[in-house]
Short mmCIF file of C-alpha atoms and ligand atoms in Angstrom, two decimals:
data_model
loop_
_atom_site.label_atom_id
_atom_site.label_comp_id
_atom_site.label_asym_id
_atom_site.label_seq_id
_atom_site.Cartn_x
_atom_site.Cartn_y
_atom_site.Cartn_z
CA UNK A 1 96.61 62.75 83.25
CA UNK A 2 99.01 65.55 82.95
CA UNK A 3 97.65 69.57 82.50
CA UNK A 4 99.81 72.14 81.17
CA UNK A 5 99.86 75.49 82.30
CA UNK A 6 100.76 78.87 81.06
CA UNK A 7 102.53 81.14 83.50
CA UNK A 8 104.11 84.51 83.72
CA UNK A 9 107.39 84.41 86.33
CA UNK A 10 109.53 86.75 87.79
CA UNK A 11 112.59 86.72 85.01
CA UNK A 12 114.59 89.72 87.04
CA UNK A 13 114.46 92.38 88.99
CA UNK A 14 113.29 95.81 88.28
CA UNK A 15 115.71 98.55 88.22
CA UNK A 16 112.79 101.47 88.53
CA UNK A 17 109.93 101.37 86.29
CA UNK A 18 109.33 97.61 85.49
CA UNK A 19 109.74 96.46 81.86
CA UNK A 20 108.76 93.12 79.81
CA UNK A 21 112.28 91.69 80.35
CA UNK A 22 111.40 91.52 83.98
CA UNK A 23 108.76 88.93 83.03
CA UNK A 24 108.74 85.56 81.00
CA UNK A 25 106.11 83.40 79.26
CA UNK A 26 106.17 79.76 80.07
CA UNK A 27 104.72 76.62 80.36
CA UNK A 28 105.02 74.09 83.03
CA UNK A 29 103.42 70.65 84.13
CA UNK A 30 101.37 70.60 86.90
CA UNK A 31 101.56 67.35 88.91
CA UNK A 32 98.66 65.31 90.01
CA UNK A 33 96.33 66.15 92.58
CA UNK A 34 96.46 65.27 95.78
CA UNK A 35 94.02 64.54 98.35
CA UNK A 36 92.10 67.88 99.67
CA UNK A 37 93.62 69.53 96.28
CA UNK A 38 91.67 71.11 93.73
CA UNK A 39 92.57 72.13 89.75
CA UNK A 40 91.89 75.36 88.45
CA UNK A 41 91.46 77.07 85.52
CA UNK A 42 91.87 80.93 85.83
CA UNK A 43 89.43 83.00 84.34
CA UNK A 44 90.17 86.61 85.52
CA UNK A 45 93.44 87.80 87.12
CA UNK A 46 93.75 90.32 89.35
CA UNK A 47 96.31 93.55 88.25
CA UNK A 48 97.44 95.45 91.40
CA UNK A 49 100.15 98.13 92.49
CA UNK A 50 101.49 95.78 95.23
CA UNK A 51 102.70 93.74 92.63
CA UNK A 52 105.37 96.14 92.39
CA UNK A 53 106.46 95.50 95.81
CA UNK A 54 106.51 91.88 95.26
CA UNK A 55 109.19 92.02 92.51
CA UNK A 56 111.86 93.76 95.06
CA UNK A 57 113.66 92.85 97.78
CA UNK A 58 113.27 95.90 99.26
CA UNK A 59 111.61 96.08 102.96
CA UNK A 60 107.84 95.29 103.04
CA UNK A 61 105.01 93.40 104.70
CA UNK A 62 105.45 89.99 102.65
CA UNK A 63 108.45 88.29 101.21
CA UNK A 64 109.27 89.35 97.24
CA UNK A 65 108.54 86.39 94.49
CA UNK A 66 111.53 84.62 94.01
CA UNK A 67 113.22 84.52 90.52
CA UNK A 68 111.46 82.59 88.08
CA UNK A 69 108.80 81.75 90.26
CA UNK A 70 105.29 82.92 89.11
CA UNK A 71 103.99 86.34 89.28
CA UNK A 72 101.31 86.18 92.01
CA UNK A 73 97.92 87.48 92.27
CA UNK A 74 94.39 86.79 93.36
CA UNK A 75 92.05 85.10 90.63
CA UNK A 76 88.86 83.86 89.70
CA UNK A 77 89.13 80.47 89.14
CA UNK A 78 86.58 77.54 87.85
CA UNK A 79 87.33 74.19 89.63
CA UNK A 80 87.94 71.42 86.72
CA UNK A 81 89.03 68.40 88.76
CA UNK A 82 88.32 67.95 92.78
CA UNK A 83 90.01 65.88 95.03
CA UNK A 84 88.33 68.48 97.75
CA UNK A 85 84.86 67.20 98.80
CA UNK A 86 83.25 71.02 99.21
CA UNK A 87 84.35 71.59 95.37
CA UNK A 88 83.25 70.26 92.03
CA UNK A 89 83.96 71.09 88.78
CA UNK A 90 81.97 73.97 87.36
CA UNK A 91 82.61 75.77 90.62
CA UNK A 92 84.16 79.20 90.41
CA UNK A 93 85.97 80.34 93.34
CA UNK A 94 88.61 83.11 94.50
CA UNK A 95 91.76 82.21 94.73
CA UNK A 96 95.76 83.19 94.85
CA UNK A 97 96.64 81.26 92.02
CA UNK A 98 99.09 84.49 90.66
CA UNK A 99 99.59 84.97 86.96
CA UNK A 100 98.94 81.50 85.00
CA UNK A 101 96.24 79.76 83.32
CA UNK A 102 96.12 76.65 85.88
CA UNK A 103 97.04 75.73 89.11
CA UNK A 104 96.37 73.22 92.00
CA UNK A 105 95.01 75.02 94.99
CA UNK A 106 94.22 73.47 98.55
CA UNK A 107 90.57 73.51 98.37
CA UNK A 108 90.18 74.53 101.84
CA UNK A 109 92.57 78.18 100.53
CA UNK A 110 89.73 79.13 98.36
CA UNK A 111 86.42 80.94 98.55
CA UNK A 112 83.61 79.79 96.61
CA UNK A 113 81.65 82.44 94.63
CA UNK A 114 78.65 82.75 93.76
CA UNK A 115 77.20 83.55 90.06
CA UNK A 116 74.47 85.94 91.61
CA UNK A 117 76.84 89.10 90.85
CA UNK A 118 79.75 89.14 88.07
CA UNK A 119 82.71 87.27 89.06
CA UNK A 120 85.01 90.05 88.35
CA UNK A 121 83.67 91.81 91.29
CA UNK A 122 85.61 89.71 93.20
CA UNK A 123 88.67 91.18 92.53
CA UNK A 124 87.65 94.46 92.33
CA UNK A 125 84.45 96.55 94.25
CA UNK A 126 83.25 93.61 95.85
CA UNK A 127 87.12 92.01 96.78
CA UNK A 128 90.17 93.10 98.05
CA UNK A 129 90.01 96.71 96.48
CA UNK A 130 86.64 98.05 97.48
CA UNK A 131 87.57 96.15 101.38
CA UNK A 132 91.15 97.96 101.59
CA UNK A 133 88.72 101.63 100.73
CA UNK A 134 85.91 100.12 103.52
CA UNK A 135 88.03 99.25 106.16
CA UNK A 136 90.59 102.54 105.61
CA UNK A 137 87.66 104.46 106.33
CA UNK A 138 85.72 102.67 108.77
CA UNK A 139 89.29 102.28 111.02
CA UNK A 140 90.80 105.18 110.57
CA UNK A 141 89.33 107.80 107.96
CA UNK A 142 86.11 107.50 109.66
CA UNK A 143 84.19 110.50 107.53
CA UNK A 144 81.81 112.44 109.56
CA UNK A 145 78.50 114.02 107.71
CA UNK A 146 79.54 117.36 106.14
CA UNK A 147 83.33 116.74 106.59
CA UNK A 148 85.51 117.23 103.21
CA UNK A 149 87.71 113.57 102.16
CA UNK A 150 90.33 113.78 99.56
CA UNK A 151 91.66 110.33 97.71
CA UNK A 152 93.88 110.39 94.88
CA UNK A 153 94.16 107.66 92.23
CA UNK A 154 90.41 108.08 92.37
CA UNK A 155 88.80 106.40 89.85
CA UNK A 156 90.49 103.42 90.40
CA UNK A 157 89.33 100.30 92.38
CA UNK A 158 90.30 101.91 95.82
CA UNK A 159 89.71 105.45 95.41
CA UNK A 160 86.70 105.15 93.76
CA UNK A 161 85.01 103.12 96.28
CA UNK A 162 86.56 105.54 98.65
CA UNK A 163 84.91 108.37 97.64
CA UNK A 164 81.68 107.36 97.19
CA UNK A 165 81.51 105.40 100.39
CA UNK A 166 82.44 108.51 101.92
CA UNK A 167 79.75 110.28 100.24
CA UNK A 168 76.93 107.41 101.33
CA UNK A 169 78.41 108.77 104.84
CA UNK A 170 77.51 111.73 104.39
CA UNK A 171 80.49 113.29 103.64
CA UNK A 172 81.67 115.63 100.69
CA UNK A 173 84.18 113.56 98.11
CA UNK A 174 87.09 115.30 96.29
CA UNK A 175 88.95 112.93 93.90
CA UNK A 176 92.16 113.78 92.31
CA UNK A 177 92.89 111.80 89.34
CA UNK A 178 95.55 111.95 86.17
CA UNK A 179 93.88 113.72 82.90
CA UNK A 180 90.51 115.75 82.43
CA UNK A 181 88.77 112.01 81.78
CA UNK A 182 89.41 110.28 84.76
CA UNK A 183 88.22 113.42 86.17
CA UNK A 184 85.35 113.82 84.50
CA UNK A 185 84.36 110.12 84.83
CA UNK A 186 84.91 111.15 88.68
CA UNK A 187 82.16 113.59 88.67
CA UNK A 188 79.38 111.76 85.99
CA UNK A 189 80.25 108.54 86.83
CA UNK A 190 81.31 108.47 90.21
CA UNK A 191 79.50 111.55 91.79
CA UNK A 192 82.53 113.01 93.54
CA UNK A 193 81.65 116.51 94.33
CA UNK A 194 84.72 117.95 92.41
CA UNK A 195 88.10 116.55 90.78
CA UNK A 196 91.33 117.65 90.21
CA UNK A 197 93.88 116.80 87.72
CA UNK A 198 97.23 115.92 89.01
CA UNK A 199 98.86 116.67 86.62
CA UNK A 200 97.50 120.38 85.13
CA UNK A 201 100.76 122.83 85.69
CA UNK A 202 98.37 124.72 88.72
CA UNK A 203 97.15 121.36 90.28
CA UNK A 204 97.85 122.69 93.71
CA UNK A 205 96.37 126.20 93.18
CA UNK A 206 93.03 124.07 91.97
CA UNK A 207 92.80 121.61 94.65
CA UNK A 208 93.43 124.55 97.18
CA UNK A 209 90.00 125.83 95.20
CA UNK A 210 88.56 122.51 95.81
CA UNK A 211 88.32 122.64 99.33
CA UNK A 212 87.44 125.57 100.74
CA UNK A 213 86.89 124.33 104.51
CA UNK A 214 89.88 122.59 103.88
CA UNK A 215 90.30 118.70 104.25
CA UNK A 216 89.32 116.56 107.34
CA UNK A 217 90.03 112.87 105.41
CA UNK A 218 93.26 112.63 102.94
CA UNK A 219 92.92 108.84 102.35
CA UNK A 220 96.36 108.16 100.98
CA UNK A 221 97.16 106.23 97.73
CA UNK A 222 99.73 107.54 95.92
CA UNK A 223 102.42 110.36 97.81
CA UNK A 224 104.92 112.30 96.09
CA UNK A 225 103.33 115.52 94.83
CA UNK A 226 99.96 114.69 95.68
CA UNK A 227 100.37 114.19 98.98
CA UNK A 228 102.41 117.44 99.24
CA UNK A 229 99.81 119.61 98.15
CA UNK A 230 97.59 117.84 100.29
CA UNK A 231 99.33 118.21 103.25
CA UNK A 232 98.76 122.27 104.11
CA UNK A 233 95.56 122.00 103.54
CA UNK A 234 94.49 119.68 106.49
CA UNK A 235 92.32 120.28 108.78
CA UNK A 236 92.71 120.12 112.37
CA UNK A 237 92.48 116.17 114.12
CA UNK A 238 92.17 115.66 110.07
CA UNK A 239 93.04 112.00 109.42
CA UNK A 240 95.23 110.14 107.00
CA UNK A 241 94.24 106.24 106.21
CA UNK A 242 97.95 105.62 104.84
CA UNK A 243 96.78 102.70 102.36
CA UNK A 244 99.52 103.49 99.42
CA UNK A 245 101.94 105.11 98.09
CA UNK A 246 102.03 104.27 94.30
CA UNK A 247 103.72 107.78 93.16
CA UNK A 248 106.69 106.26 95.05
CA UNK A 249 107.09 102.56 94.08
CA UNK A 250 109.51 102.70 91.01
CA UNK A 251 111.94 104.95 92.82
CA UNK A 252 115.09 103.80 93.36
CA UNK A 253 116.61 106.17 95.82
CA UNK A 254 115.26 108.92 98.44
CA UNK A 255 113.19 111.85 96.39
CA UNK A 256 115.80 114.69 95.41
CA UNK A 257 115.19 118.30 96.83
CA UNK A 258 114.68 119.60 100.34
CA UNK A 259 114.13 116.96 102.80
CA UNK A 260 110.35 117.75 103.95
CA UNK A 261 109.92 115.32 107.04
CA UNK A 262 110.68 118.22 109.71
CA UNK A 263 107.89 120.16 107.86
CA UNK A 264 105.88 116.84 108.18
CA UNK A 265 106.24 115.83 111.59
CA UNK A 266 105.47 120.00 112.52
CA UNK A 267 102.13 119.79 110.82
CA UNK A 268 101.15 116.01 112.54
CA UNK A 269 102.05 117.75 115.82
CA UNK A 270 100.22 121.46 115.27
CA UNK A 271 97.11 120.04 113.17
CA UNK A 272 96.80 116.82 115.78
CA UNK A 273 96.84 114.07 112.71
CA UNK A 274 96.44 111.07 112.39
CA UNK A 275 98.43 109.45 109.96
CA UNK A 276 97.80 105.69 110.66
CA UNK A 277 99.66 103.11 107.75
CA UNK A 278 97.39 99.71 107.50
CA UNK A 279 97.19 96.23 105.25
CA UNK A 280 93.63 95.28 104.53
CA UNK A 281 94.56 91.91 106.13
CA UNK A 282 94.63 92.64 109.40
CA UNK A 283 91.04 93.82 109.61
CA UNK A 284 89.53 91.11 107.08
CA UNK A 285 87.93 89.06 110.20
CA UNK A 286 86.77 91.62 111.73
CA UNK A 287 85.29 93.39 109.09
CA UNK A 288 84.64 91.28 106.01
CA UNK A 289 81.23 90.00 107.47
CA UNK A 290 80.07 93.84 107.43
CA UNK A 291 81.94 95.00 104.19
CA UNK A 292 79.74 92.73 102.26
CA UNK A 293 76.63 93.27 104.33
CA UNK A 294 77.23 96.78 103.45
CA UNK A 295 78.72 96.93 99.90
CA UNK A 296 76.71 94.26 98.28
CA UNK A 297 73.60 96.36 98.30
CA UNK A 298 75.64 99.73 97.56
CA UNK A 299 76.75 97.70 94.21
CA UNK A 300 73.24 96.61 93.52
CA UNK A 301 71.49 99.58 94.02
CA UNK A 302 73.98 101.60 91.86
CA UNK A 303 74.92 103.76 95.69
CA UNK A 304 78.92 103.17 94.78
CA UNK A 305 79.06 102.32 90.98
CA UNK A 306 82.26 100.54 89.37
CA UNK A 307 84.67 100.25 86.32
CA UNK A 308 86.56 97.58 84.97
CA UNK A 309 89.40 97.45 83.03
CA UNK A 310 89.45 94.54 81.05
CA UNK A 311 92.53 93.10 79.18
CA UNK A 312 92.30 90.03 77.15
CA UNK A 313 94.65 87.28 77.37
CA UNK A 314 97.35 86.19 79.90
CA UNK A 315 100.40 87.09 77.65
CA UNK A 316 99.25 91.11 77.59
CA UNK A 317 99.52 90.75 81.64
CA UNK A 318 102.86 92.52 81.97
CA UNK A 319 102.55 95.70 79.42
CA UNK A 320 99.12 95.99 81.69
CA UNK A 321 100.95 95.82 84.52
CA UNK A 322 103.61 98.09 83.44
CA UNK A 323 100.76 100.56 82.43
CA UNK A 324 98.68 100.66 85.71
CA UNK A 325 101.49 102.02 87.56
CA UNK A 326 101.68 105.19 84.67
CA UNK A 327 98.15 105.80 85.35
CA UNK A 328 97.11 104.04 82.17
CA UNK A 329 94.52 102.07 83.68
CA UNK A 330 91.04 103.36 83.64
CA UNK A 331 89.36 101.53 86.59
CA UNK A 332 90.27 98.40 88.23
CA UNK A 333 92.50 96.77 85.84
CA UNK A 334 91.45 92.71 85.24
CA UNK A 335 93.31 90.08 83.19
CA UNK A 336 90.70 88.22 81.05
CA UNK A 337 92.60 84.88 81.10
CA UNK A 338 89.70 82.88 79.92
CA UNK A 339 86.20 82.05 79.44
CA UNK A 340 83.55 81.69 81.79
CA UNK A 341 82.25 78.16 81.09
CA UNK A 342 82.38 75.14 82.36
CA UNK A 343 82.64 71.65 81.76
CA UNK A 344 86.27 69.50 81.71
CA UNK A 345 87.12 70.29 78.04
CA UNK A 346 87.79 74.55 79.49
CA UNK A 347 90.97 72.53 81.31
CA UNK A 348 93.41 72.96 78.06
CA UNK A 349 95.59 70.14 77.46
CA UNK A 350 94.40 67.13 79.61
CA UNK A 351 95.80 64.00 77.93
N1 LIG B 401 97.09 98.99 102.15
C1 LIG B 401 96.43 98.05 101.49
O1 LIG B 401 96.04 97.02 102.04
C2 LIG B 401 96.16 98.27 100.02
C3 LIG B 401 95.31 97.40 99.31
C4 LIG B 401 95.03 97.69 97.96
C5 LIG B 401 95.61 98.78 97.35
N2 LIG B 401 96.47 99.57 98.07
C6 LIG B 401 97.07 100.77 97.47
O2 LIG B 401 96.01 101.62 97.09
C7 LIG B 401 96.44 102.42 96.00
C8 LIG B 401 95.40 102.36 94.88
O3 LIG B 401 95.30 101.01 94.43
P1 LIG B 401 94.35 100.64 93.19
O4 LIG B 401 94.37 99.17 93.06
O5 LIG B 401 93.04 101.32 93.35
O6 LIG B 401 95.19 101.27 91.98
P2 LIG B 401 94.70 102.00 90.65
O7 LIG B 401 94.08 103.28 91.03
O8 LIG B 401 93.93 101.08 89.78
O9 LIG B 401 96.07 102.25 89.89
C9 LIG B 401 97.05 103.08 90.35
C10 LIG B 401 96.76 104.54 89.97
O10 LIG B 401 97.69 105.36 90.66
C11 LIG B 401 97.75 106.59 90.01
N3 LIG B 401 99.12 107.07 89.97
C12 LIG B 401 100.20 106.43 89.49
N4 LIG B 401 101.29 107.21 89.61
C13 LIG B 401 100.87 108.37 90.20
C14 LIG B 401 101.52 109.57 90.59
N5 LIG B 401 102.84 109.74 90.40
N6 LIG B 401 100.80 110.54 91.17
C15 LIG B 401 99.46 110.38 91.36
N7 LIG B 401 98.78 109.26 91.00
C16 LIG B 401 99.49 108.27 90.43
C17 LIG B 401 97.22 106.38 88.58
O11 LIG B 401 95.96 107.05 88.49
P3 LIG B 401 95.85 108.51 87.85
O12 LIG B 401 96.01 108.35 86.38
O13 LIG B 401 94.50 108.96 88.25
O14 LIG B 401 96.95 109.32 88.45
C18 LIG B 401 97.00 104.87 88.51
O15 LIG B 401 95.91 104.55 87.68
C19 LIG B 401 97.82 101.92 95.61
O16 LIG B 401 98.79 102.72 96.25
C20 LIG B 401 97.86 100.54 96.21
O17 LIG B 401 99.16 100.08 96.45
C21 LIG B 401 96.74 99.33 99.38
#
């Protein structure tokens, strides 16, 4: 019994902004399973800035995808065929399969899910976005009732959860987000106590509006200008949860202009920051028990709301892609690689 399955690999590397010709469409044979292996067929596939990261050889925290290897990602996968005894088919589970319509997965890799919530949460409010905004702020942001927190790239799947976990803390929200509808959705939707656009002409003169008692969380997504508008207006001991810096990951050299780290470094040192860079990983066992314990009733009970991005269909995963990082993404941004169903025949070609 042989299974084909549709992938997206790595076809070059970007040279700035990533474009389709970094990416190719193919199809591959998937050998049989093994003992303690499971095969999947993807359902939803995660979009994410670190992807970015992955397609460089650049310095960073995990090794770049190889060339013409497949795209990775997390998924939500339904088990077809188990040679794993705590899996059978029909299960859906969360897994790393990356960008492709099958894959075998070591059953003991994956994290069963159950259908008591929408599976998409998994890779959004209730995954690996909404734990980076939980942990940033229970580790390091740590928002105090009354205190001001500013996040940018706030309606997405971090920022969003950001804000309004800082506001179940008691604390007052400002999200900055690109165009007067992510900003509005930030206020209606997301009940942030004010939003800025990033990209009006007097962005900084606003935001400087936006804060009067100035800012004692900048949870940091995206850099660049952002973060240098941000930066005068901190308060003293203010704290900066460095979780990304998407502003800054097609650039291919150092920013032009006046170099701005002495100005940096003098306002860590007279404001007493602290600017502290983390991975979600490295407080997942700690934390994930209490993230959930936490966030699943938040979800329920509407306390931090969500929005999805839905794209259909696994061949539209690289214009997506390409998108998110322009800002064209309204809300975490999901591949919709197939149905949710179950039963053998959802496996594609089996012959
Ligand atoms: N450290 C970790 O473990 C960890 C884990 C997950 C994510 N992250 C980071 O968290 C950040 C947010 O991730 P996400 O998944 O929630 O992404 P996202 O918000 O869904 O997408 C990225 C957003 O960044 C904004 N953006 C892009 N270029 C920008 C620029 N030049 N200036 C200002 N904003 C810009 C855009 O929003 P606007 O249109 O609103 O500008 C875009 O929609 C990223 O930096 C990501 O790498 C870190």
């Amino acid at each position: 019994m042989s299974v084909q399955s549709t992938r997206i690999v790595l076809a070059s590397r970007p040279d700035g902004a990533p474009t389709r010709d970094n990416f190719r469409l193919e199809a591959a044979t998937l050998p049989d399973l093994r003992e303690g292996q499971v095969l999947l067929r993807v359902v939803y596939l995660s979009l994410d800035p670190y992807m970015r990261g992955r397609m460089s050889t650049a310095e960073s925290y995990a090794d770049p995808v190889e060339i013409d290897d497949v795209m990775v990602g997390g998924t939500v996968a339904e088990v077809v065929e188990s040679r794993y005894p705590d899996l059978a088919p029909g299960d859906y589970v969360l897994s790393y399969s990356g960008w492709c319509s099958h894959a075998i997965a070591d059953g003991a890799s994956l994290r069963t899910l159950g259908r008591d919530r929408p599976l998409s949460t998994a890779l959004g409010v209730l995954g690996m976005p909404g734990f980076t905004a939980y942990a940033g702020l229970e580790k390091i942001g740590k928002p105090q009732p009354g205190e001001t927190l500013v996040v940018a790239a706030a309606t997405g799947p971090v920022g969003s959860a950001v804000g309004q976990i800082a506001k179940a803390r008691g604390a007052r929200a400002v999200g900055i987000a690109g165009g007067p509808e992510k900003c509005a959705a930030l206020i209606d939707e997301f009940g942030f106590d004010a939003a800025v656009d990033h990209r009006a002409p007097d962005f900084r003169d606003r935001l400087r509006d936006a804060v009067p008692g100035g800012i004692d969380v900048y949870f940091e997504n995206v850099g660049g200008r952002v973060a240098e508008a941000v930066l005068p207006l901190l308060n003293l001991y203010a704290r900066i949860p460095l979780c990304g810096l998407v502003a800054q990951y097609n650039l291919t050299g150092a920013p032009e202009g006046v170099d701005r780290l002495p100005g940096f470094f003098t306002r860590i040192l007279v404001k007493s920051l602290t600017v502290r860079g983390f991975i979600q990983s490295e407080f997942v066992s700690e934390l994930y028990p209490q993230f959930l314990e936490e966030m699943v009733p938040w979800v329920r009970d509407g306390v931090v709301r969500y929005h999805e991005d839905v794209v259909d269909g696994l061949e539209n995963a690289p214009t997506a892609f390409i998108d998110l990082l322009e800002g064209k993404n309204f809300g975490k941004r999901i591949i919709r690689v197939g149905e949710e169903q179950t039963g053998v025949d959802a496996a594609g070609e089996i012959d």
